[in-house]
XYZ file of C-alpha atoms in Angstrom:
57
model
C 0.000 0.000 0.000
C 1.352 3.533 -0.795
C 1.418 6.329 1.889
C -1.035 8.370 0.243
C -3.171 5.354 0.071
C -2.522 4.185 4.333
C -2.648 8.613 4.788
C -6.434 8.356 3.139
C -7.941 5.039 4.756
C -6.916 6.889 8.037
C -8.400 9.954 7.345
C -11.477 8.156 6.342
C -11.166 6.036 9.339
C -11.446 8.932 11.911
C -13.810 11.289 9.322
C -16.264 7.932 10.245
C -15.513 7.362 13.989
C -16.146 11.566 14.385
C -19.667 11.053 12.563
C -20.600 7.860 14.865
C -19.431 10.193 17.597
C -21.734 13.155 16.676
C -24.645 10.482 16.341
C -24.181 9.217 19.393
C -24.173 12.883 20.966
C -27.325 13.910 19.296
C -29.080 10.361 20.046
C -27.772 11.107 23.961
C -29.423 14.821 23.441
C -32.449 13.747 22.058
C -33.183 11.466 24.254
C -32.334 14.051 27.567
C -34.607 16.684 25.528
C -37.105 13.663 25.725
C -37.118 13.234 28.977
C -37.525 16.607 30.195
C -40.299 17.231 27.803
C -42.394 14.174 29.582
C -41.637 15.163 32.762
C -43.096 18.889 31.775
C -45.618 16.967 30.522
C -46.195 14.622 33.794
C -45.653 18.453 36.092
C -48.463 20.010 34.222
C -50.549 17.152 34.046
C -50.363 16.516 38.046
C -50.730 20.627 38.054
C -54.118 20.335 36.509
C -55.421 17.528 38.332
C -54.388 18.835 41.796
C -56.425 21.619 40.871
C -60.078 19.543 40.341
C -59.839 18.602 43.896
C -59.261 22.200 45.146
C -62.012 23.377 47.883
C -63.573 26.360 46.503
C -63.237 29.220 48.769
């Protein structure tokens, strides 16, 4: 194999592991952005229904 040759199938090596790497980030972020959207969801839900049982004054 030439340099330039063992030089590109390097470069392409780490151009490939950087992209899993970015997936990985933005599958980790997702998912966090998930979460704290259903437990927004769960804090306004429980919001609402403490409010049904409130004693009018």
């Amino acid at each position: 194999m030439l340099h330039h040759e063992f030089q590109a199938a390097r470069h392409a090596e780490f151009l490939s592991r950087a992209a899993r790497h970015r997936l990985v980030r933005e599958a980790k972020r997702a998912k966090r952005a998930a979460k704290a959207e259903r437990a927004a969801k769960a804090a306004r839900t429980d919001a609402d229904s403490r409010k049904q049982y409130r004693r009018a004054a």
